[in-house]
Tab-separated table of C-alpha atoms in Angstrom:
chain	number	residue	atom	x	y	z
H	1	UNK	CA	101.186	90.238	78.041
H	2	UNK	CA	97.860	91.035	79.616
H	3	UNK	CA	98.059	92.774	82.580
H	4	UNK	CA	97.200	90.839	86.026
H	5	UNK	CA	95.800	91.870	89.330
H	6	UNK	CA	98.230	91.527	91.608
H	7	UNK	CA	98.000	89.546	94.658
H	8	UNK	CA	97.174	90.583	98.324
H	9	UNK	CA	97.415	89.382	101.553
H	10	UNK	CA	95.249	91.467	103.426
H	11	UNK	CA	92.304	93.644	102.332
H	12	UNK	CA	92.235	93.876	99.047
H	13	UNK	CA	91.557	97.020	96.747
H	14	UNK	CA	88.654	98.170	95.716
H	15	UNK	CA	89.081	99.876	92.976
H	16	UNK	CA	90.371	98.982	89.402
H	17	UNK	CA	91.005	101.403	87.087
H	18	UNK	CA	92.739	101.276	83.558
H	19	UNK	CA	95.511	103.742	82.524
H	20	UNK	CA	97.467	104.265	79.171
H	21	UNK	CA	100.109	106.803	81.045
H	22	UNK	CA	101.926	104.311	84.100
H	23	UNK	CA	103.443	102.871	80.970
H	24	UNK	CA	104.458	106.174	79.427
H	25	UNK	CA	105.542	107.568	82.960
H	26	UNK	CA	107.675	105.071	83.007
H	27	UNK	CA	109.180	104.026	79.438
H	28	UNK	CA	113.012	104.003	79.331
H	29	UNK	CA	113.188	102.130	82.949
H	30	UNK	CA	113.641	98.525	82.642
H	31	UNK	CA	113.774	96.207	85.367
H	32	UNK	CA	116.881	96.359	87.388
H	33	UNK	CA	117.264	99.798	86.691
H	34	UNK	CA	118.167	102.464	89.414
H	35	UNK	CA	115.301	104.603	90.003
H	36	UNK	CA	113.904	107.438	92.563
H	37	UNK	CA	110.265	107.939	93.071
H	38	UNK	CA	108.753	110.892	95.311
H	39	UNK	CA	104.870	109.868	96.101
H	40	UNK	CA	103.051	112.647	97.245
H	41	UNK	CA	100.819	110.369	99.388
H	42	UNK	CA	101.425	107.764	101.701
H	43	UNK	CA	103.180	104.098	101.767
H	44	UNK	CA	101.165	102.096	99.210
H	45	UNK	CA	101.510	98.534	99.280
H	46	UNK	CA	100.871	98.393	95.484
H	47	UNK	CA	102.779	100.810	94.143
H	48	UNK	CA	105.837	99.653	96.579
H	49	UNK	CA	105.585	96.121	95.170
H	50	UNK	CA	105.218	97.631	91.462
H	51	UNK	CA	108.136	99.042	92.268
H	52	UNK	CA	110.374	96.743	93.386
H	53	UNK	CA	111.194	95.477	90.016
H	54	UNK	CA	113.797	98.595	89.702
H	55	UNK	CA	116.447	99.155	92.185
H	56	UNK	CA	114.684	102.173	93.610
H	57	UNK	CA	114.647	104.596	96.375
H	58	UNK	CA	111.196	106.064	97.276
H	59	UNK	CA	109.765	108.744	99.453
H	60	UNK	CA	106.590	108.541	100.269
H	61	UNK	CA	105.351	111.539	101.872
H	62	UNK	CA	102.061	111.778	102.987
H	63	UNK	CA	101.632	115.537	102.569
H	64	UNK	CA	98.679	115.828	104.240
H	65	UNK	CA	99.370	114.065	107.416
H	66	UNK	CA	100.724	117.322	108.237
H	67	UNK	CA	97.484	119.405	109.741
H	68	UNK	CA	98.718	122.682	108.544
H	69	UNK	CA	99.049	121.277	104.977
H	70	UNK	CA	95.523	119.254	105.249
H	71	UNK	CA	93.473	122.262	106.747
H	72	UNK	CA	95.912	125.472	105.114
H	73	UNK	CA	95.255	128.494	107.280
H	74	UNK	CA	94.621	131.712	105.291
H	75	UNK	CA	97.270	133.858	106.969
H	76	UNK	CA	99.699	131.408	106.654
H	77	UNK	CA	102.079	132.662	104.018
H	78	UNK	CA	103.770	130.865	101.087
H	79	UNK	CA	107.149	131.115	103.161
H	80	UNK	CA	105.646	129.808	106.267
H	81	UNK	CA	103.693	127.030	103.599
H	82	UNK	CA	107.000	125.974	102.003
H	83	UNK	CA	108.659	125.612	105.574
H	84	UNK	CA	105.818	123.430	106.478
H	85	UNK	CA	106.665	121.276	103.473
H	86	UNK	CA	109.733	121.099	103.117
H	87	UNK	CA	109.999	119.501	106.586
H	88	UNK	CA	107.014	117.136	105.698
H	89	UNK	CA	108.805	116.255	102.406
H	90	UNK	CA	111.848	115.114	104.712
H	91	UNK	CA	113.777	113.854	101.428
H	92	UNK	CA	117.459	113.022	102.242
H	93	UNK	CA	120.215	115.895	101.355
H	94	UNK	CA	121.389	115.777	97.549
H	95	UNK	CA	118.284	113.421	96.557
H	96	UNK	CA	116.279	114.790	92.812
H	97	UNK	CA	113.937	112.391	91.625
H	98	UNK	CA	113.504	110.561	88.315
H	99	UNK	CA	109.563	110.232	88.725
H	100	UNK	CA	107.133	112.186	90.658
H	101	UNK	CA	103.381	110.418	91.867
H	102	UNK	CA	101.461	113.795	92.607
H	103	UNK	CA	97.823	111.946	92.657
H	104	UNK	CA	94.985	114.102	93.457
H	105	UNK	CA	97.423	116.083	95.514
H	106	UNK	CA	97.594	119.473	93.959
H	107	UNK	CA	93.543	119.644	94.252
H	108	UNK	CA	93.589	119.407	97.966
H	109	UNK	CA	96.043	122.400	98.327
H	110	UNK	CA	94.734	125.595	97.809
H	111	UNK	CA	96.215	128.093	95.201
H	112	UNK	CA	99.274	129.612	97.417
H	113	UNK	CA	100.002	126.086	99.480
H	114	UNK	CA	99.925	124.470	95.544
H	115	UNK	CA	102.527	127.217	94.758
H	116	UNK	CA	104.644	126.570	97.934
H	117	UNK	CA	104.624	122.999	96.460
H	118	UNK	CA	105.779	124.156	93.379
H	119	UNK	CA	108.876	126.115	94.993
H	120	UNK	CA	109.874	123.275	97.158
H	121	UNK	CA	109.575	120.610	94.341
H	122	UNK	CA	111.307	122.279	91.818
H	123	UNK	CA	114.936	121.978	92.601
H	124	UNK	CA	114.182	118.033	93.596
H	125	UNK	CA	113.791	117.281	90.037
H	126	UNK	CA	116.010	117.449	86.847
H	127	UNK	CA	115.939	117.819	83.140
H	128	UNK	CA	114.191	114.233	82.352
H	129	UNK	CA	111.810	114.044	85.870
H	130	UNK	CA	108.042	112.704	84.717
H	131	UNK	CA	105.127	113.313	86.881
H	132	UNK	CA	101.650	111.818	87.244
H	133	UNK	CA	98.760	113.167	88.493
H	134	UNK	CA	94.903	113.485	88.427
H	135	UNK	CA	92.886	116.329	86.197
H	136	UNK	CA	89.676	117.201	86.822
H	137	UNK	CA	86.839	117.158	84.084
H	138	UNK	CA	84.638	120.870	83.733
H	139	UNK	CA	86.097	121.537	87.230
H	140	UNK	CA	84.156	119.107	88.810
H	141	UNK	CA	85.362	117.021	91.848
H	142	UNK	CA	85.597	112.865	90.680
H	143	UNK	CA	82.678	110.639	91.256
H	144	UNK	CA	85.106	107.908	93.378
H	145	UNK	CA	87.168	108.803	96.638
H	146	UNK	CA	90.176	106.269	96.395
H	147	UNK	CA	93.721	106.757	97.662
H	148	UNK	CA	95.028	105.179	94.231
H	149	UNK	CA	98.625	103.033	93.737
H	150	UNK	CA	99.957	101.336	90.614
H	151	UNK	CA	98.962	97.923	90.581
H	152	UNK	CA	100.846	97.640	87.057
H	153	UNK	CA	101.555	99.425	83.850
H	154	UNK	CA	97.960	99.086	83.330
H	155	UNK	CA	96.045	99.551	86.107
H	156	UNK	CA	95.688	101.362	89.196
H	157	UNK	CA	93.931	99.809	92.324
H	158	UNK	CA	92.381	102.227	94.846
H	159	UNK	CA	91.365	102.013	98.245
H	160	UNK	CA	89.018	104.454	100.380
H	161	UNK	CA	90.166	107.389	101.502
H	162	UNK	CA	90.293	107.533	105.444
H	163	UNK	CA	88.904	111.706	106.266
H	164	UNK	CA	89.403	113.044	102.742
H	165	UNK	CA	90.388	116.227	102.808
H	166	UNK	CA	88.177	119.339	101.113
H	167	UNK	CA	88.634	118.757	96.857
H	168	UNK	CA	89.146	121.689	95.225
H	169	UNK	CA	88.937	120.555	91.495
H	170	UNK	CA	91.735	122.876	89.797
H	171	UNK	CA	90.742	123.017	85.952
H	172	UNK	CA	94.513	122.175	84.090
H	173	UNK	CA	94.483	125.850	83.206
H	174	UNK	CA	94.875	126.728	86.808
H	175	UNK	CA	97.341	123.689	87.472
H	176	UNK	CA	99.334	125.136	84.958
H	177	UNK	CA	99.641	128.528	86.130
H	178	UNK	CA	100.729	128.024	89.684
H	179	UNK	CA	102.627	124.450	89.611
H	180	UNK	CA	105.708	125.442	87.678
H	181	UNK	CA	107.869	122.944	89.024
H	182	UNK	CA	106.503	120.214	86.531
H	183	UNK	CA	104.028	120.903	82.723
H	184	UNK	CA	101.499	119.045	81.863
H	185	UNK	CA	102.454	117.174	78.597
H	186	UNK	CA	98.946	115.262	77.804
H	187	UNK	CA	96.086	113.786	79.734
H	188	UNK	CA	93.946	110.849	79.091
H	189	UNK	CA	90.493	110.490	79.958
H	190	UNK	CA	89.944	107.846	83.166
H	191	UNK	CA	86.379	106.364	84.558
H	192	UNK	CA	84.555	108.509	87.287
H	193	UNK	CA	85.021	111.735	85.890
H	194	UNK	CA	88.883	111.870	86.009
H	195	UNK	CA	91.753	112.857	84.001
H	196	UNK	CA	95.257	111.173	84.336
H	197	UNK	CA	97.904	113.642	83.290
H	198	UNK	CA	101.348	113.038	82.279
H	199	UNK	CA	104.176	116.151	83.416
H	200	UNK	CA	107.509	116.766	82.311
H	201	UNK	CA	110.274	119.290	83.263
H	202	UNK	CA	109.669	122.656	82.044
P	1	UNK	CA	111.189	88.506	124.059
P	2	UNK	CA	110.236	92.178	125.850
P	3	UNK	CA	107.115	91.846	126.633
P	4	UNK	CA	103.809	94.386	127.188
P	5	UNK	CA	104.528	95.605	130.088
P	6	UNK	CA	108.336	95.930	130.062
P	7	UNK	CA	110.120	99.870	128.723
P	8	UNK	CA	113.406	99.959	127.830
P	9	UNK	CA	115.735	102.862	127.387
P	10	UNK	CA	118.980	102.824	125.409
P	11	UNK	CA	120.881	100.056	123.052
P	12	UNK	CA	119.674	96.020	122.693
P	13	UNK	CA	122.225	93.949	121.027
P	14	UNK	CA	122.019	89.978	121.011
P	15	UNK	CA	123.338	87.170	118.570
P	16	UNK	CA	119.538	85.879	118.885
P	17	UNK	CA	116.114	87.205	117.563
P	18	UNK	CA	113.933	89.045	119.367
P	19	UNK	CA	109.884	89.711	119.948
P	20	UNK	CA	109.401	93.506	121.111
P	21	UNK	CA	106.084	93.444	122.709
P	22	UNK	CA	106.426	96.769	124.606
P	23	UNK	CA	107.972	100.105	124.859
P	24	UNK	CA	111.892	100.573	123.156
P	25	UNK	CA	113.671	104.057	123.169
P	26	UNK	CA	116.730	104.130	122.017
P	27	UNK	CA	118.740	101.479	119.479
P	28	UNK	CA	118.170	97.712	118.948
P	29	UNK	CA	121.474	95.753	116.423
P	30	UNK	CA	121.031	91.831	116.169
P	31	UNK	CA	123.055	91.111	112.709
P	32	UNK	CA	122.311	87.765	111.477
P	33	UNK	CA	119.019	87.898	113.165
P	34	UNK	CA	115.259	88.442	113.090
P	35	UNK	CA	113.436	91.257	115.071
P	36	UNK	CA	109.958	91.334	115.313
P	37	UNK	CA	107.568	94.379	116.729
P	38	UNK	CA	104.946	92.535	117.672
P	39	UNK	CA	101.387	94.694	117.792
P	40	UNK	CA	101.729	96.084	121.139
P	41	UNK	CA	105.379	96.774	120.596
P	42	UNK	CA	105.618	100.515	120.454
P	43	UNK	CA	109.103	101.236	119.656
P	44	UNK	CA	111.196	105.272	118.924
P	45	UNK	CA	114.121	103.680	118.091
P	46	UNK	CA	116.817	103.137	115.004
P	47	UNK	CA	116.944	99.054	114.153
P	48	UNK	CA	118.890	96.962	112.596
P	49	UNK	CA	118.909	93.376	112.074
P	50	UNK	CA	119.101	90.331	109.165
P	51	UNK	CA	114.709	90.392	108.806
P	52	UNK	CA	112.881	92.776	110.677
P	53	UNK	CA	108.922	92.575	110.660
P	54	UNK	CA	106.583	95.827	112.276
P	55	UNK	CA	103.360	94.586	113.314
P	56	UNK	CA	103.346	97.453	116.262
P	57	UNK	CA	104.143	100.808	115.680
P	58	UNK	CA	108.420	102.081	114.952
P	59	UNK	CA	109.587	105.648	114.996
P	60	UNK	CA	113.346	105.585	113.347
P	61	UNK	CA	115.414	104.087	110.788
P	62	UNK	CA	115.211	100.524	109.673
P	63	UNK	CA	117.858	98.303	108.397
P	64	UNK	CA	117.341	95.142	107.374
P	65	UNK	CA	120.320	93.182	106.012
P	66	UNK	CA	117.711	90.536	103.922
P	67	UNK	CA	114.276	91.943	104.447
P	68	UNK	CA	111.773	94.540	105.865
P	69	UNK	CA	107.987	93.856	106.229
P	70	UNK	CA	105.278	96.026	107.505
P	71	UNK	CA	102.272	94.297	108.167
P	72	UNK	CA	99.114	95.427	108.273
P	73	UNK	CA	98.748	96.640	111.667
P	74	UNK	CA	102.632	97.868	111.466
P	75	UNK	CA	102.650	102.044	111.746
P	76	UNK	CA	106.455	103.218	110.508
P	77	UNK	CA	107.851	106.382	110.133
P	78	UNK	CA	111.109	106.549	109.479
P	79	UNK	CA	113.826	105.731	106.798
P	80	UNK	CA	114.174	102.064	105.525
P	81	UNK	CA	116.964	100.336	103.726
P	82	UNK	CA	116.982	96.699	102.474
P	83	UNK	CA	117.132	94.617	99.169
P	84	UNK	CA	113.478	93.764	100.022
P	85	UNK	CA	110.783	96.021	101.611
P	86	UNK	CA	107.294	94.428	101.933
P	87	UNK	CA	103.681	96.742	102.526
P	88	UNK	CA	100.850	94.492	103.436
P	89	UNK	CA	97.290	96.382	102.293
P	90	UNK	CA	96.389	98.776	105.511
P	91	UNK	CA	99.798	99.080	106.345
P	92	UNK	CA	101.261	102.647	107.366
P	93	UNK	CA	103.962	104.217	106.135
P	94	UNK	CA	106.072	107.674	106.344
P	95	UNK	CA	109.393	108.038	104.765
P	96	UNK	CA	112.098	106.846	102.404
P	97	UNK	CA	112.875	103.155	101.044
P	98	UNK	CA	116.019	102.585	99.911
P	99	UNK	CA	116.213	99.117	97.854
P	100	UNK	CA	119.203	99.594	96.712
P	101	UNK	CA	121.474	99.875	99.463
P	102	UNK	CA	124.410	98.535	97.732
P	103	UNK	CA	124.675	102.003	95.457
P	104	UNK	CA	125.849	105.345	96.983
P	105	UNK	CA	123.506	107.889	97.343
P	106	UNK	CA	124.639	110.955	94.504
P	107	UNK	CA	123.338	113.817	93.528
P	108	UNK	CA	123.199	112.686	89.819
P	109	UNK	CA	119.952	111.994	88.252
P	110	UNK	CA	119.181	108.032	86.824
P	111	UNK	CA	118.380	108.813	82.896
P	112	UNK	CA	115.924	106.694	81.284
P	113	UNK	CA	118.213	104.602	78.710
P	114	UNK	CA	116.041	105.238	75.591
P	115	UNK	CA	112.444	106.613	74.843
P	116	UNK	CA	111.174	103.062	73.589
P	117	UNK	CA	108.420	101.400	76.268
P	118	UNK	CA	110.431	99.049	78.123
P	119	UNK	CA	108.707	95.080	78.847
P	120	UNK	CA	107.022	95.997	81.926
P	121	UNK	CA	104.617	93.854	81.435
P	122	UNK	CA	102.957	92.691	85.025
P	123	UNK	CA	105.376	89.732	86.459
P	124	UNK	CA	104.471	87.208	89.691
P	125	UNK	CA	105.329	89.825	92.578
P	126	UNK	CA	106.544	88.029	96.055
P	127	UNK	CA	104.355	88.887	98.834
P	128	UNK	CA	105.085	88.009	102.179
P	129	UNK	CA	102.530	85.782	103.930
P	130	UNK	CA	100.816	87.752	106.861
């Protein structure tokens, strides 16, 4: 079936962008099935009402509402960094989490803040946790500044970016040598000088 | 209805619905009803209550027996559970949806039933009219 835009009320997105991984990220899950999500950003109205199809339980995050975590101080240390997160994070006791939405996340944390990450994330997910994020192309930050959702299993929709936070274009080498809590399994090239990656459990 | 200028400190409870215009700390229960937080309504306060719909700003948990909707001027942080949860676009959210609130919270991890690509083909999505 060819995918549709879905509907909004309010101000719509601006952004379209195509994507072979949603559907891989999320291939085993039918509808009705039970289903926990950790987004690293915010409440998204798109990727909430993609969503709702499963019987899920989401966190959204929003990592970098936290100042600390938005503007990392250099002495802070990677103890101090994963207190600071794991109290952002707030997930409920016992929770792990089937899918992770990482975004452009890990390039707005510096190197020992991405590793604090790393260390708080890991025991949240289990043997068959999936994760989706954004690569960078020649280390270069992307040509578009959208805070993306999932508008379906083909698209995402994205919508400016209040404040953006400093981009720090990670190359995959570098993503893969200080976020351990999730590999990278393949990537796809996207529009504006993006890669979408697909992780898996270690 | 509370209006603007009215604070109120501790538990509501009714067997009607209720417009929360202005300032709520503390707990508000109406089962079998709606609640609304209109866009002045600036409320730190666990709710509960049949519908609930944030226009105004909600620190706390929200339970809503049918439905939760936070509209586009609605600012939430908190934890939600109900079958339905509704974002409008420029809507603001912080912290956990549960739509499932008939199943336990466990430890276990959900396992995808097979590697083969499930239909998830894009389906007519109910939005809630603003």
């Amino acid at each position: 079936m060819r995918a549709r835009r879905q509907k909004h009320p309010a101000k719509p997105p601006e952004a379209w962008v195509a994507t072979r991984l949603i559907a891989e990220l999320f291939a085993g899950y039918e509808e009705g099935d039970p289903i926990t999500v950790l987004d690293l950003g915010p409440g998204n109205a798109s990727t909430l009402a993609f969503l709702s199809r499963f019987r899920a339980k989401i966190v959204f995050a929003d990592l970098l509402d936290n100042p600390a975590l938005r503007h990392p101080d250099e002495d802070v240390s990677v103890a101090r960094a994963k207190e600071i997160i794991g109290q952002q994070l707030a997930v409920p006791t016992g929770m792990q989490f089937d899918i992770c939405l990482l975004w452009d996340y890990l390039h707005y944390l510096d190197i020992p803040t991405m590793e604090a990450l790393s260390a708080v994330l890991q025991p949240l997910f289990h043997n068959n946790t999936r994760g989706y994020g954004f690569g960078t192309l020649h280390g270069k930050k992307p040509d578009d500044a959208y805070q993306y959702g999932i508008a379906d299993p083909a698209q995402l929709c994205g919508r400016p970016i209040p404040d953006e936070p400093q981009y720090r274009a990670h190359s995959q080498q570098r993503v893969g040598d200080h976020f351990l809590a999730l590999r990278i399994a393949r990537g796809t090239l996207l529009r504006a000088g993006r890669l979408e990656l697909l992780f898996e459990a270690p | 209805m509370i209006g603007p200028t009215i604070q109120v400190k501790g538990t509501i409870t009714g067997n009607e619905n209720l417009v929360i215009e202005g300032k709520v700390d503390g707990a508000v229960d109406l089962p079998q009803h709606d609640l609304t937080i209109g866009e002045s309504g600036q409320v730190v306060a666990n709710l509960s209550a049949k519908t609930i719909k944030v226009d105004g700003q909600v620190t706390g948990d929200i339970t809503g027996a049918e439905k939760v909707i936070i509209s586009k001027s609605g600012k939430v942080q908190g934890n939600l559970v109900a079958p339905r949860v509704t974002l409008e676009d420029g809507a603001k959210f912080k912290g956990s949806i549960d739509m499932d609130p008939g199943d336990k919270q466990s430890a276990a991890p959900s396992l995808p039933k097979s590697s083969a690509k499930p239909d998830l083909s894009p389906r007519e999505v109910k939005q809630e009219a603003s």
